[in-house]
Amino acid sequence: MGFNSLHRQVGLITLSRNAAALCMILALLTFCMGVSAAADIGKRSPLLKSRMEQLRANDRLDIQGVVITGKFVPEFYRQRAYELAWESKAGNALDLLVQIRASEQEGLVPADYYAAEIEQMLAAASKTDLSDSQRVDLDIMLTAAVVRYAYHLRFGKVNPDTMVAGRNMQRSFNSQDPLVEIQELIDSTAFNAELDARISQLPLYHRLRDALVDYRALRESGGWPTVPAGPTLKPDMQDERVVAVRQRLVVTGDLAADTPAVEPLLYDRALQDGVEHFQLRHGLDVDGLIGKGTLAAMNVTVDARIDQIRVNMDRARWVSQELPKTFVMVDIAGFRASLLIDGEVAWDEPVVVGKPYRETPVFREEMTYLEMNPTWTVPPTILAKDILPKLKKDPAYLEQQKMQVLTMEGKVVDSATIDWASTSARGFPYMIRQTPGPHNALGRIKFIFPNPHMVYLHDTPSKALFDRSSRAFSSGCIRVKNPYRLAELLLQDDDNWNREKIDLAIDSLKQQRINLPESVPVLLLYWTVDVGQDGEVYFRDDIYQRDKKVLVRLDGKYHFDAPTDSPDWLKN
């Protein structure tokens, strides 16, 4: 985008100033806690036990206006025999405070981690000895904060299983006892590094984090102007709105600030280049026309873009544990699919995905085989909503589409013997199947990763759709622009196959199943923001209207959902 990298230092400079002030607190805090509590370190606290029994009985504990909930904290202290956890860890307590104050850099909300309350209590500890009750409250609050923040960094704040029906990607502690993990974190001599290790290692996550800093810097500097509504702006037109368009594009780096204007109100060639760059970044038709779609994208507020980035950062946390070195990824909202081999992109092509009312689902499965010259058996939903209505209007539709009617045992039935006008999808006793060939709805090849959604990648005869900027046209499956190259790469470790043999097999029109040498993970994901390696930020339409639901949860009250492999005490 060309933003000055110094923008990214704004939050860090502010944080370092606050950290310097807090270091003064640390010097006093270490002394005060040490004097008042040294004799009690390693001893059981009856008051702490009482607090935890109250939390366990009521499923909530009020501490100076803060409500602590959940089963993790009381179980943590029970296994510690109710010893305070932070008494000799003042440095780590301060590091935690600095981290949670900076949690906005991760797209999170410091208030979720009691930042203000902990800072107030630490500041009080720097001025006077804390009472036993205050020491216990501070210890509990620090533990609750580190548990919650570490969990959010690792898994995301929002539970994806409540957002996406059918999602099967597991959130896992990877067999490590979460209580031991938190205890080791609190005791660590490298606290910041240990906490940072829970941040997603997905490259996209780190690029989104940089983009978040950039867009917050834009907000601090005033954002961008609104472009007034009006007729479509076309190149070479004179219009007063050209001034606002030019200013708008300069703010986000789509147009260089020093780009000369031939005339102030003229939509000239240089401005057209900037508009087309903007359209490319926003998944619009790159035509230089400033119509309703482009105008709407220009007038999305900087706050909305910041929230969009934050939503996708949480999505990145959902999948940070899921990515192997070699896999196929479908970016549903971005209309693209990629094959990564050993972490490097080997194939990347545009795809067509499901319509808004027939959404492509988010899930993970293993691709095990591909099929050349596939037949296509019409799924029940498409039969009811598409095929039967067309047959009622024109019984010749089957012949035109080279489709056959078969019994459930596979015997061909003469379609002329069926009264299509009175036929209903309910109880329909036949299958309708399209023969192999270039006319087939699945094209010449399909890639199978068995799943309950009956979704797969496949070729298509409708190549013109790939020229569209928005490509949500399918019934849920993923249509691929260049499937032959994908097949070649997937079979490159099989000596029986190369590109020439693939072409010959397809030309034969013979239906053929080919098992992959090794299964390949396929991840179907939903991103409405992408960031290139060069820092270019790409925004996409939320075609399935999912962002708002995630944002409400991201900014709302925290609710803990136990990972799949959680111990029974955490699940129940």
Coordinates of C-alpha atoms in Angstrom, one line a residue:
M1 CA 0.0 0.0 0.0
G2 CA 3.0 2.3 0.3
F3 CA 2.1 3.6 3.9
N4 CA 5.1 4.9 5.8
S5 CA 6.3 2.1 8.1
L6 CA 6.6 4.7 10.8
H7 CA 2.8 4.5 11.3
R8 CA 3.4 1.1 12.8
Q9 CA 5.5 2.6 15.6
V10 CA 2.6 4.8 16.9
G11 CA 1.1 2.1 19.1
L12 CA 4.6 0.8 20.1
I13 CA 5.8 4.3 21.2
T14 CA 2.7 4.8 23.3
L15 CA 3.1 1.4 24.8
S16 CA 6.8 2.0 25.6
R17 CA 5.9 5.2 27.4
N18 CA 3.3 3.4 29.5
A19 CA 5.8 0.6 30.1
A20 CA 8.3 3.1 31.4
A21 CA 5.9 4.4 33.9
L22 CA 4.9 0.9 34.9
C23 CA 8.6 0.0 35.5
M24 CA 8.5 2.5 38.3
I25 CA 5.5 0.6 39.7
L26 CA 7.5 -2.6 39.4
A27 CA 10.3 -1.4 41.6
L28 CA 8.0 -0.5 44.4
L29 CA 5.7 -3.5 43.7
T30 CA 8.5 -6.0 44.0
F31 CA 9.5 -4.5 47.3
C32 CA 6.0 -4.2 48.7
M33 CA 4.8 -7.7 47.7
G34 CA 8.1 -9.1 49.0
V35 CA 7.9 -7.4 52.4
S36 CA 4.2 -8.2 53.0
A37 CA 4.1 -11.7 51.6
A38 CA 7.5 -13.3 51.8
A39 CA 6.6 -15.2 54.8
D40 CA 3.5 -16.6 53.1
I41 CA 5.0 -17.8 49.8
G42 CA 4.5 -21.5 49.4
K43 CA 1.7 -21.5 52.1
R44 CA -1.9 -22.4 51.6
S45 CA -4.3 -19.4 51.7
P46 CA -7.6 -20.1 53.5
L47 CA -9.0 -16.9 52.0
L48 CA -8.1 -18.0 48.5
K49 CA -9.7 -21.4 49.1
S50 CA -12.8 -19.6 50.3
R51 CA -12.9 -17.5 47.2
M52 CA -12.5 -20.5 45.0
E53 CA -15.3 -22.4 46.8
Q54 CA -17.5 -19.4 46.2
L55 CA -16.6 -19.3 42.5
R56 CA -17.2 -23.1 42.1
A57 CA -20.5 -23.0 44.0
N58 CA -22.0 -19.9 42.2
D59 CA -20.1 -20.1 38.9
R60 CA -19.1 -16.4 39.5
L61 CA -16.9 -14.4 41.8
D62 CA -17.2 -10.6 42.1
I63 CA -13.8 -8.9 42.7
Q64 CA -13.9 -5.1 42.9
G65 CA -16.5 -4.9 40.2
V66 CA -15.0 -7.6 38.0
V67 CA -16.9 -10.9 37.5
I68 CA -14.7 -14.0 37.3
T69 CA -16.4 -17.1 35.9
G70 CA -15.6 -20.6 34.7
K71 CA -14.0 -23.8 36.0
F72 CA -10.4 -23.2 35.0
V73 CA -9.4 -20.8 37.7
P74 CA -10.8 -22.8 40.7
E75 CA -9.3 -26.0 39.4
F76 CA -6.0 -24.3 38.9
Y77 CA -5.8 -23.2 42.5
R78 CA -7.2 -26.5 43.8
Q79 CA -4.3 -28.3 42.2
R80 CA -1.9 -25.8 43.7
A81 CA -3.4 -26.5 47.2
Y82 CA -4.6 -22.9 47.2
E83 CA -1.2 -21.3 47.2
L84 CA -1.0 -17.9 45.6
A85 CA 0.5 -18.1 42.1
W86 CA 2.0 -14.6 41.5
E87 CA 3.5 -13.6 44.8
S88 CA 7.1 -14.0 43.6
K89 CA 6.3 -13.2 40.0
A90 CA 5.9 -9.5 40.1
G91 CA 8.0 -9.1 36.9
N92 CA 5.7 -11.5 35.0
A93 CA 2.7 -9.7 36.4
L94 CA 3.9 -6.5 34.9
D95 CA 4.7 -8.2 31.6
L96 CA 1.2 -9.6 31.5
L97 CA -0.2 -6.1 32.1
V98 CA 1.9 -4.7 29.3
Q99 CA 0.8 -7.5 27.0
I100 CA -2.9 -7.2 27.7
R101 CA -2.8 -3.4 27.4
A102 CA -1.3 -4.0 23.9
S103 CA -3.8 -6.7 23.0
E104 CA -5.5 -4.3 20.6
Q105 CA -2.5 -5.0 18.3
E106 CA -3.9 -8.5 18.1
G107 CA -7.4 -7.2 17.3
L108 CA -8.6 -8.0 20.8
V109 CA -10.0 -5.8 23.6
P110 CA -7.9 -5.1 26.7
A111 CA -11.0 -4.8 28.9
D112 CA -11.6 -8.6 28.3
Y113 CA -8.4 -9.2 30.4
Y114 CA -9.2 -6.7 33.2
A115 CA -6.4 -4.4 32.1
A116 CA -7.7 -1.3 33.9
E117 CA -8.5 -3.2 37.1
I118 CA -5.1 -5.0 37.2
E119 CA -3.3 -1.7 36.6
Q120 CA -5.2 0.0 39.4
M121 CA -4.4 -2.8 41.8
L122 CA -0.7 -2.9 40.8
A123 CA -0.5 0.9 41.2
A124 CA -2.1 0.5 44.7
A125 CA 0.5 -2.1 45.6
S126 CA 3.3 0.3 44.7
K127 CA 2.1 2.8 47.3
T128 CA 1.2 0.6 50.3
D129 CA 1.2 -2.9 51.5
L130 CA -1.8 -4.8 50.2
S131 CA -4.1 -6.5 52.6
D132 CA -4.5 -10.2 52.5
S133 CA -7.8 -9.8 50.7
Q134 CA -6.3 -7.5 48.1
R135 CA -3.4 -9.8 47.5
V136 CA -5.7 -12.8 47.0
D137 CA -7.9 -10.7 44.6
L138 CA -4.9 -9.5 42.6
D139 CA -3.6 -13.1 42.3
I140 CA -7.0 -14.4 41.1
M141 CA -7.4 -11.6 38.6
L142 CA -3.9 -12.1 37.2
T143 CA -4.6 -15.8 36.8
A144 CA -8.0 -15.2 35.1
A145 CA -6.4 -12.7 32.8
V146 CA -3.5 -14.9 31.7
V147 CA -5.8 -17.9 31.2
R148 CA -8.2 -15.9 29.0
Y149 CA -5.5 -14.1 27.0
A150 CA -3.4 -17.1 26.3
Y151 CA -6.6 -19.0 25.2
H152 CA -7.6 -16.2 22.9
L153 CA -4.2 -15.9 21.3
R154 CA -4.2 -19.6 20.6
F155 CA -7.7 -20.4 19.6
G156 CA -9.4 -17.0 19.0
K157 CA -12.0 -15.3 21.1
V158 CA -14.9 -16.4 19.0
N159 CA -15.8 -20.1 18.9
P160 CA -16.0 -20.9 15.2
D161 CA -18.3 -23.8 15.8
T162 CA -21.0 -21.4 16.8
M163 CA -20.4 -19.3 13.6
V164 CA -20.1 -22.0 10.9
A165 CA -22.4 -24.9 10.5
G166 CA -20.6 -28.2 9.7
R167 CA -17.2 -27.0 10.5
N168 CA -15.0 -29.9 11.6
M169 CA -11.6 -28.3 12.4
Q170 CA -10.6 -29.2 15.9
R171 CA -9.3 -26.8 18.6
S172 CA -6.9 -28.9 20.6
F173 CA -4.5 -28.5 23.5
N174 CA -2.4 -31.1 21.7
S175 CA -2.5 -33.4 24.7
Q176 CA -0.8 -30.9 27.0
D177 CA -2.5 -30.5 30.4
P178 CA -3.8 -26.9 30.2
L179 CA -3.3 -26.4 33.9
V180 CA 0.4 -27.4 33.7
E181 CA 0.7 -25.1 30.6
I182 CA -0.6 -22.1 32.5
Q183 CA 1.5 -22.9 35.6
E184 CA 4.6 -23.1 33.4
L185 CA 3.7 -19.8 31.7
I186 CA 3.3 -18.0 35.1
D187 CA 6.6 -19.4 36.3
S188 CA 8.5 -18.8 33.1
T189 CA 11.7 -16.7 33.2
A190 CA 10.9 -15.8 29.5
F191 CA 7.2 -14.9 30.1
N192 CA 6.8 -12.6 27.1
A193 CA 8.4 -15.1 24.7
E194 CA 6.2 -17.9 26.1
L195 CA 3.0 -15.9 25.7
D196 CA 4.0 -14.7 22.2
A197 CA 4.5 -18.3 21.2
R198 CA 0.7 -18.7 21.4
I199 CA 0.2 -16.1 18.6
S200 CA -0.7 -17.6 15.3
Q201 CA 2.2 -18.5 13.1
L202 CA 0.1 -18.2 10.0
P203 CA 1.9 -15.7 7.7
L204 CA -1.4 -14.1 6.8
Y205 CA -2.1 -13.4 10.5
H206 CA 1.1 -11.3 10.8
R207 CA 0.3 -9.4 7.6
L208 CA -3.2 -8.7 8.9
R209 CA -1.7 -7.4 12.1
D210 CA 0.5 -5.0 10.1
A211 CA -2.6 -3.9 8.1
L212 CA -4.5 -3.3 11.4
V213 CA -1.7 -0.9 12.5
D214 CA -1.8 0.9 9.2
Y215 CA -5.6 1.3 9.1
R216 CA -5.7 2.5 12.7
A217 CA -3.0 5.1 11.8
L218 CA -5.3 6.2 8.9
R219 CA -8.1 6.6 11.4
E220 CA -5.9 8.7 13.7
S221 CA -5.1 10.9 10.8
G222 CA -8.8 11.4 9.9
G223 CA -9.6 8.5 7.6
W224 CA -10.8 9.3 4.1
P225 CA -13.4 11.6 2.6
T226 CA -16.9 10.4 1.4
V227 CA -17.4 10.5 -2.3
P228 CA -20.8 12.0 -3.1
A229 CA -23.4 9.9 -4.9
G230 CA -24.2 10.6 -8.5
P231 CA -24.2 9.2 -12.0
T232 CA -21.4 6.7 -13.0
L233 CA -18.1 8.5 -13.4
K234 CA -16.3 7.5 -16.5
P235 CA -12.8 8.4 -17.8
D236 CA -12.5 11.8 -19.5
M237 CA -15.6 13.1 -17.7
Q238 CA -15.6 16.5 -15.9
D239 CA -17.2 16.2 -12.5
E240 CA -16.8 18.0 -9.1
R241 CA -16.6 14.6 -7.4
V242 CA -13.3 13.9 -9.1
V243 CA -11.6 15.9 -6.3
A244 CA -13.1 13.7 -3.6
V245 CA -12.2 10.5 -5.6
R246 CA -8.6 11.7 -5.9
Q247 CA -8.4 12.5 -2.2
R248 CA -9.9 9.2 -1.3
L249 CA -7.4 7.1 -3.4
V250 CA -4.4 9.1 -2.1
V251 CA -5.3 8.2 1.5
T252 CA -5.1 4.5 0.9
G253 CA -2.1 4.6 -1.5
D254 CA -4.1 3.6 -4.6
L255 CA -3.0 6.9 -6.1
A256 CA 0.4 8.5 -5.3
A257 CA 0.0 11.8 -3.5
D258 CA 2.3 13.6 -6.0
T259 CA 0.3 12.4 -9.1
P260 CA -0.3 15.5 -11.2
A261 CA -3.8 16.3 -12.3
V262 CA -4.3 17.5 -15.9
E263 CA -7.3 19.5 -14.7
P264 CA -8.8 19.5 -11.2
L265 CA -12.2 18.2 -12.2
L266 CA -11.1 15.9 -15.1
Y267 CA -11.2 12.1 -14.7
D268 CA -7.8 11.7 -16.4
R269 CA -5.7 8.6 -17.2
A270 CA -3.6 8.8 -14.0
L271 CA -6.7 8.8 -11.9
Q272 CA -8.2 5.9 -13.9
D273 CA -5.1 3.9 -13.0
G274 CA -5.7 4.6 -9.3
V275 CA -9.4 3.7 -9.6
E276 CA -8.5 0.4 -11.3
H277 CA -5.9 -0.4 -8.6
F278 CA -8.6 0.3 -6.0
Q279 CA -11.0 -2.0 -7.8
L280 CA -8.5 -4.8 -8.0
R281 CA -7.9 -4.5 -4.2
H282 CA -11.6 -4.7 -3.5
G283 CA -12.6 -7.6 -5.8
L284 CA -14.5 -5.4 -8.2
D285 CA -14.6 -5.4 -12.0
V286 CA -11.5 -3.6 -13.1
D287 CA -13.1 -1.3 -15.6
G288 CA -12.3 2.2 -14.3
L289 CA -16.0 3.0 -14.0
I290 CA -17.0 4.5 -10.7
G291 CA -20.5 3.1 -10.5
K292 CA -22.6 2.0 -7.5
G293 CA -20.3 -0.9 -6.5
T294 CA -17.0 1.0 -6.6
L295 CA -18.6 4.1 -5.0
A296 CA -20.0 1.9 -2.1
A297 CA -16.5 0.3 -1.6
M298 CA -14.9 3.7 -1.5
N299 CA -17.3 4.9 1.1
V300 CA -16.9 2.0 3.5
T301 CA -15.6 3.8 6.6
V302 CA -12.1 3.2 8.0
D303 CA -13.7 1.9 11.2
A304 CA -15.6 -0.7 9.2
R305 CA -12.3 -1.8 7.5
I306 CA -10.5 -2.0 10.9
D307 CA -13.3 -4.3 12.2
Q308 CA -13.1 -6.4 9.0
I309 CA -9.4 -6.9 9.6
R310 CA -10.0 -7.8 13.2
V311 CA -12.6 -10.4 12.2
N312 CA -10.2 -12.1 9.8
M313 CA -7.4 -12.1 12.5
D314 CA -9.7 -14.1 14.7
R315 CA -10.5 -16.4 11.7
A316 CA -6.7 -16.9 11.3
R317 CA -6.5 -17.9 15.0
W318 CA -9.2 -20.6 14.3
V319 CA -7.0 -22.3 11.7
S320 CA -3.5 -21.7 13.1
Q321 CA -3.3 -25.3 14.3
E322 CA -4.7 -26.8 11.1
L323 CA -2.1 -26.1 8.5
P324 CA 0.3 -28.8 7.3
K325 CA 3.1 -28.1 4.9
T326 CA 1.3 -29.4 1.9
F327 CA -2.4 -28.8 1.4
V328 CA -5.1 -27.3 -0.9
M329 CA -6.8 -24.2 0.4
V330 CA -10.0 -22.7 -1.0
D331 CA -10.5 -19.1 -0.2
I332 CA -14.3 -19.0 -0.5
A333 CA -14.9 -15.2 -0.3
G334 CA -11.8 -14.5 -2.3
F335 CA -12.9 -16.9 -5.1
R336 CA -9.4 -18.6 -5.3
A337 CA -7.9 -21.9 -4.6
S338 CA -4.2 -22.7 -4.0
L339 CA -2.0 -25.8 -3.7
L340 CA 0.9 -25.3 -1.3
I341 CA 3.7 -27.8 -1.4
D342 CA 6.2 -27.6 1.5
G343 CA 4.8 -24.2 2.4
E344 CA 5.3 -22.7 -1.1
V345 CA 2.4 -21.8 -3.5
A346 CA 2.7 -24.3 -6.4
W347 CA -0.7 -23.5 -8.0
D348 CA -3.1 -20.7 -7.6
E349 CA -6.3 -20.2 -9.7
P350 CA -9.6 -18.4 -9.6
V351 CA -12.6 -20.6 -8.6
V352 CA -16.4 -20.4 -8.6
V353 CA -18.1 -21.1 -5.3
G354 CA -21.6 -21.5 -3.9
K355 CA -24.4 -19.0 -4.3
P356 CA -25.5 -17.1 -1.2
Y357 CA -28.4 -19.4 -0.8
R358 CA -26.3 -22.5 -1.5
E359 CA -23.2 -21.7 0.5
T360 CA -19.9 -23.5 0.1
P361 CA -19.3 -24.8 3.6
V362 CA -16.1 -24.3 5.7
F363 CA -14.5 -27.6 6.7
R364 CA -11.4 -29.8 6.3
E365 CA -11.0 -33.2 4.7
E366 CA -8.4 -35.4 3.0
M367 CA -8.3 -35.5 -0.8
T368 CA -7.8 -39.2 -1.7
Y369 CA -8.5 -39.6 -5.4
L370 CA -9.5 -37.8 -8.5
E371 CA -11.8 -38.9 -11.3
M372 CA -11.3 -38.3 -15.0
N373 CA -14.3 -38.0 -17.3
P374 CA -16.7 -38.1 -14.4
T375 CA -20.4 -38.6 -14.8
W376 CA -22.6 -36.2 -12.8
T377 CA -25.5 -37.6 -10.7
V378 CA -27.9 -34.7 -10.0
P379 CA -28.1 -34.1 -6.2
P380 CA -31.6 -34.1 -4.6
T381 CA -31.6 -30.3 -4.0
I382 CA -30.6 -29.4 -7.6
L383 CA -33.1 -32.1 -8.8
A384 CA -36.0 -30.4 -6.9
K385 CA -35.1 -26.8 -7.5
D386 CA -33.5 -26.8 -11.0
I387 CA -33.9 -30.0 -13.1
L388 CA -37.5 -31.0 -12.5
P389 CA -38.9 -27.5 -13.1
K390 CA -37.0 -27.4 -16.4
L391 CA -38.3 -30.8 -17.4
K392 CA -41.9 -29.8 -16.7
K393 CA -41.4 -27.0 -19.2
D394 CA -39.4 -28.9 -21.7
P395 CA -39.1 -32.7 -21.6
A396 CA -36.4 -32.5 -24.2
Y397 CA -34.1 -30.9 -21.7
L398 CA -32.6 -34.2 -20.7
E399 CA -31.5 -35.0 -24.2
Q400 CA -30.1 -31.5 -24.8
Q401 CA -28.0 -31.9 -21.6
K402 CA -27.0 -35.5 -22.5
M403 CA -28.6 -36.8 -19.3
Q404 CA -30.1 -40.2 -18.6
V405 CA -32.7 -41.5 -16.2
L406 CA -31.6 -44.5 -14.2
T407 CA -33.2 -46.7 -11.6
M408 CA -31.5 -46.8 -8.2
E409 CA -29.9 -50.0 -9.3
G410 CA -28.4 -48.2 -12.3
K411 CA -30.6 -49.4 -15.1
V412 CA -31.4 -46.9 -17.9
V413 CA -35.0 -45.8 -18.1
D414 CA -36.7 -44.3 -21.2
S415 CA -37.4 -40.8 -20.1
A416 CA -40.4 -40.6 -22.6
T417 CA -42.3 -43.1 -20.4
I418 CA -42.3 -40.7 -17.4
D419 CA -45.0 -38.1 -16.9
W420 CA -42.8 -35.2 -16.0
A421 CA -45.8 -32.8 -15.6
S422 CA -47.0 -34.7 -12.5
T423 CA -43.6 -35.8 -11.2
S424 CA -42.5 -34.5 -7.8
A425 CA -39.1 -34.5 -6.2
R426 CA -40.6 -36.1 -3.1
G427 CA -40.4 -39.9 -3.5
F428 CA -38.8 -39.6 -7.0
P429 CA -37.7 -43.2 -7.7
Y430 CA -34.9 -42.5 -10.2
M431 CA -31.5 -40.9 -10.5
I432 CA -30.6 -38.4 -13.3
R433 CA -27.1 -38.7 -14.5
Q434 CA -25.1 -36.7 -17.1
T435 CA -22.7 -38.7 -19.3
P436 CA -19.0 -37.9 -19.4
G437 CA -17.5 -35.4 -21.9
P438 CA -16.9 -31.6 -22.3
H439 CA -20.6 -31.0 -21.9
N440 CA -20.6 -32.5 -18.4
A441 CA -21.4 -30.1 -15.5
L442 CA -18.2 -31.3 -13.7
G443 CA -16.1 -30.8 -16.8
R444 CA -13.4 -33.4 -17.5
I445 CA -12.0 -34.0 -14.0
K446 CA -13.0 -33.8 -10.4
F447 CA -11.1 -34.0 -7.1
I448 CA -12.6 -36.0 -4.3
F449 CA -12.2 -35.4 -0.6
P450 CA -15.1 -37.5 0.9
N451 CA -17.3 -35.3 3.1
P452 CA -20.9 -35.2 4.3
H453 CA -21.6 -32.0 2.3
M454 CA -21.0 -33.8 -1.0
V455 CA -18.7 -30.9 -2.0
Y456 CA -15.6 -31.3 -4.2
L457 CA -13.4 -29.5 -6.7
H458 CA -14.1 -29.9 -10.3
D459 CA -13.6 -28.7 -13.9
T460 CA -16.4 -26.8 -15.6
P461 CA -17.6 -26.1 -19.2
S462 CA -18.7 -22.6 -18.1
K463 CA -15.3 -21.0 -18.4
A464 CA -16.7 -17.5 -19.0
L465 CA -17.6 -17.2 -15.3
F466 CA -14.0 -17.0 -14.4
D467 CA -13.9 -13.5 -16.0
R468 CA -16.3 -12.2 -13.4
S469 CA -15.0 -10.4 -10.4
S470 CA -17.6 -12.0 -8.1
R471 CA -18.0 -15.7 -8.7
A472 CA -20.6 -17.1 -6.4
F473 CA -22.6 -19.1 -9.0
S474 CA -22.3 -22.8 -8.0
S475 CA -24.5 -25.0 -5.9
G476 CA -21.8 -25.4 -3.3
C477 CA -19.0 -27.2 -5.1
I478 CA -15.9 -25.5 -6.2
R479 CA -15.3 -25.0 -9.9
V480 CA -11.7 -24.7 -10.9
K481 CA -10.3 -22.8 -13.8
N482 CA -7.1 -24.8 -14.5
P483 CA -7.8 -28.3 -13.1
Y484 CA -5.3 -30.2 -15.4
R485 CA -2.3 -28.5 -13.8
L486 CA -3.6 -29.2 -10.3
A487 CA -4.0 -32.9 -11.3
E488 CA -0.4 -32.9 -12.7
L489 CA 1.0 -31.6 -9.4
L490 CA -1.0 -33.9 -7.2
L491 CA 0.2 -36.9 -9.3
Q492 CA 3.8 -35.8 -9.7
D493 CA 5.1 -38.5 -7.3
D494 CA 3.3 -41.2 -9.2
D495 CA 5.5 -42.6 -12.0
N496 CA 2.5 -43.8 -13.9
W497 CA 1.3 -40.2 -14.6
N498 CA 2.5 -37.1 -16.2
R499 CA 0.8 -34.3 -18.1
E500 CA 0.8 -36.1 -21.4
K501 CA -0.8 -39.2 -19.9
I502 CA -3.4 -37.1 -18.1
D503 CA -4.3 -35.5 -21.4
L504 CA -4.6 -38.9 -23.2
A505 CA -6.8 -40.3 -20.4
I506 CA -9.1 -37.3 -20.6
D507 CA -9.3 -37.5 -24.4
S508 CA -10.4 -41.2 -24.2
L509 CA -13.7 -40.1 -22.5
K510 CA -13.2 -43.2 -20.4
Q511 CA -14.3 -42.7 -16.8
Q512 CA -11.3 -43.5 -14.6
R513 CA -10.5 -43.2 -10.9
I514 CA -6.9 -42.4 -9.9
N515 CA -5.9 -42.7 -6.2
L516 CA -3.4 -40.1 -5.0
P517 CA 0.1 -41.4 -3.9
E518 CA -0.7 -39.8 -0.5
S519 CA -3.8 -38.0 0.7
V520 CA -3.7 -34.2 0.6
P521 CA -5.5 -32.1 3.2
V522 CA -8.1 -29.7 1.8
L523 CA -9.2 -26.7 3.8
L524 CA -12.2 -24.7 2.7
L525 CA -11.9 -21.3 4.5
Y526 CA -13.6 -17.9 4.4
W527 CA -11.5 -14.8 4.3
T528 CA -12.9 -11.3 3.6
V529 CA -9.5 -9.7 3.9
D530 CA -6.2 -10.9 2.4
V531 CA -2.8 -9.3 2.5
G532 CA -0.1 -10.0 0.0
Q533 CA 3.5 -10.5 0.9
D534 CA 4.2 -6.9 -0.3
G535 CA 1.7 -5.6 2.3
E536 CA -1.0 -4.9 -0.3
V537 CA -4.4 -5.2 1.4
Y538 CA -7.3 -6.9 -0.4
F539 CA -10.9 -6.5 0.8
R540 CA -13.6 -8.8 -0.4
D541 CA -17.4 -8.7 -0.2
D542 CA -18.9 -10.7 2.7
I543 CA -20.9 -12.8 0.2
Y544 CA -22.4 -15.0 2.9
Q545 CA -22.9 -12.2 5.5
R546 CA -20.8 -13.8 8.2
D547 CA -18.5 -11.0 9.3
K548 CA -21.1 -9.2 11.4
K549 CA -21.9 -12.2 13.5
V550 CA -18.2 -12.7 14.2
L551 CA -17.7 -9.1 15.1
V552 CA -20.6 -9.1 17.5
R553 CA -19.0 -12.0 19.4
L554 CA -15.5 -10.5 19.1
D555 CA -16.6 -7.2 20.7
G556 CA -19.1 -8.9 23.1
K557 CA -19.1 -10.7 26.4
Y558 CA -16.6 -13.5 26.5
H559 CA -17.9 -17.1 26.7
F560 CA -15.6 -20.0 27.1
D561 CA -16.0 -23.1 24.9
A562 CA -13.7 -26.0 25.8
P563 CA -11.5 -27.4 23.1
T564 CA -12.2 -30.9 21.9
D565 CA -9.5 -32.7 23.9
S566 CA -10.2 -30.8 27.1
P567 CA -10.1 -32.8 30.4
D568 CA -13.5 -33.8 31.8
W569 CA -13.4 -31.2 34.6
L570 CA -13.2 -28.4 31.9
K571 CA -15.9 -29.8 29.7
N572 CA -18.5 -30.6 32.3

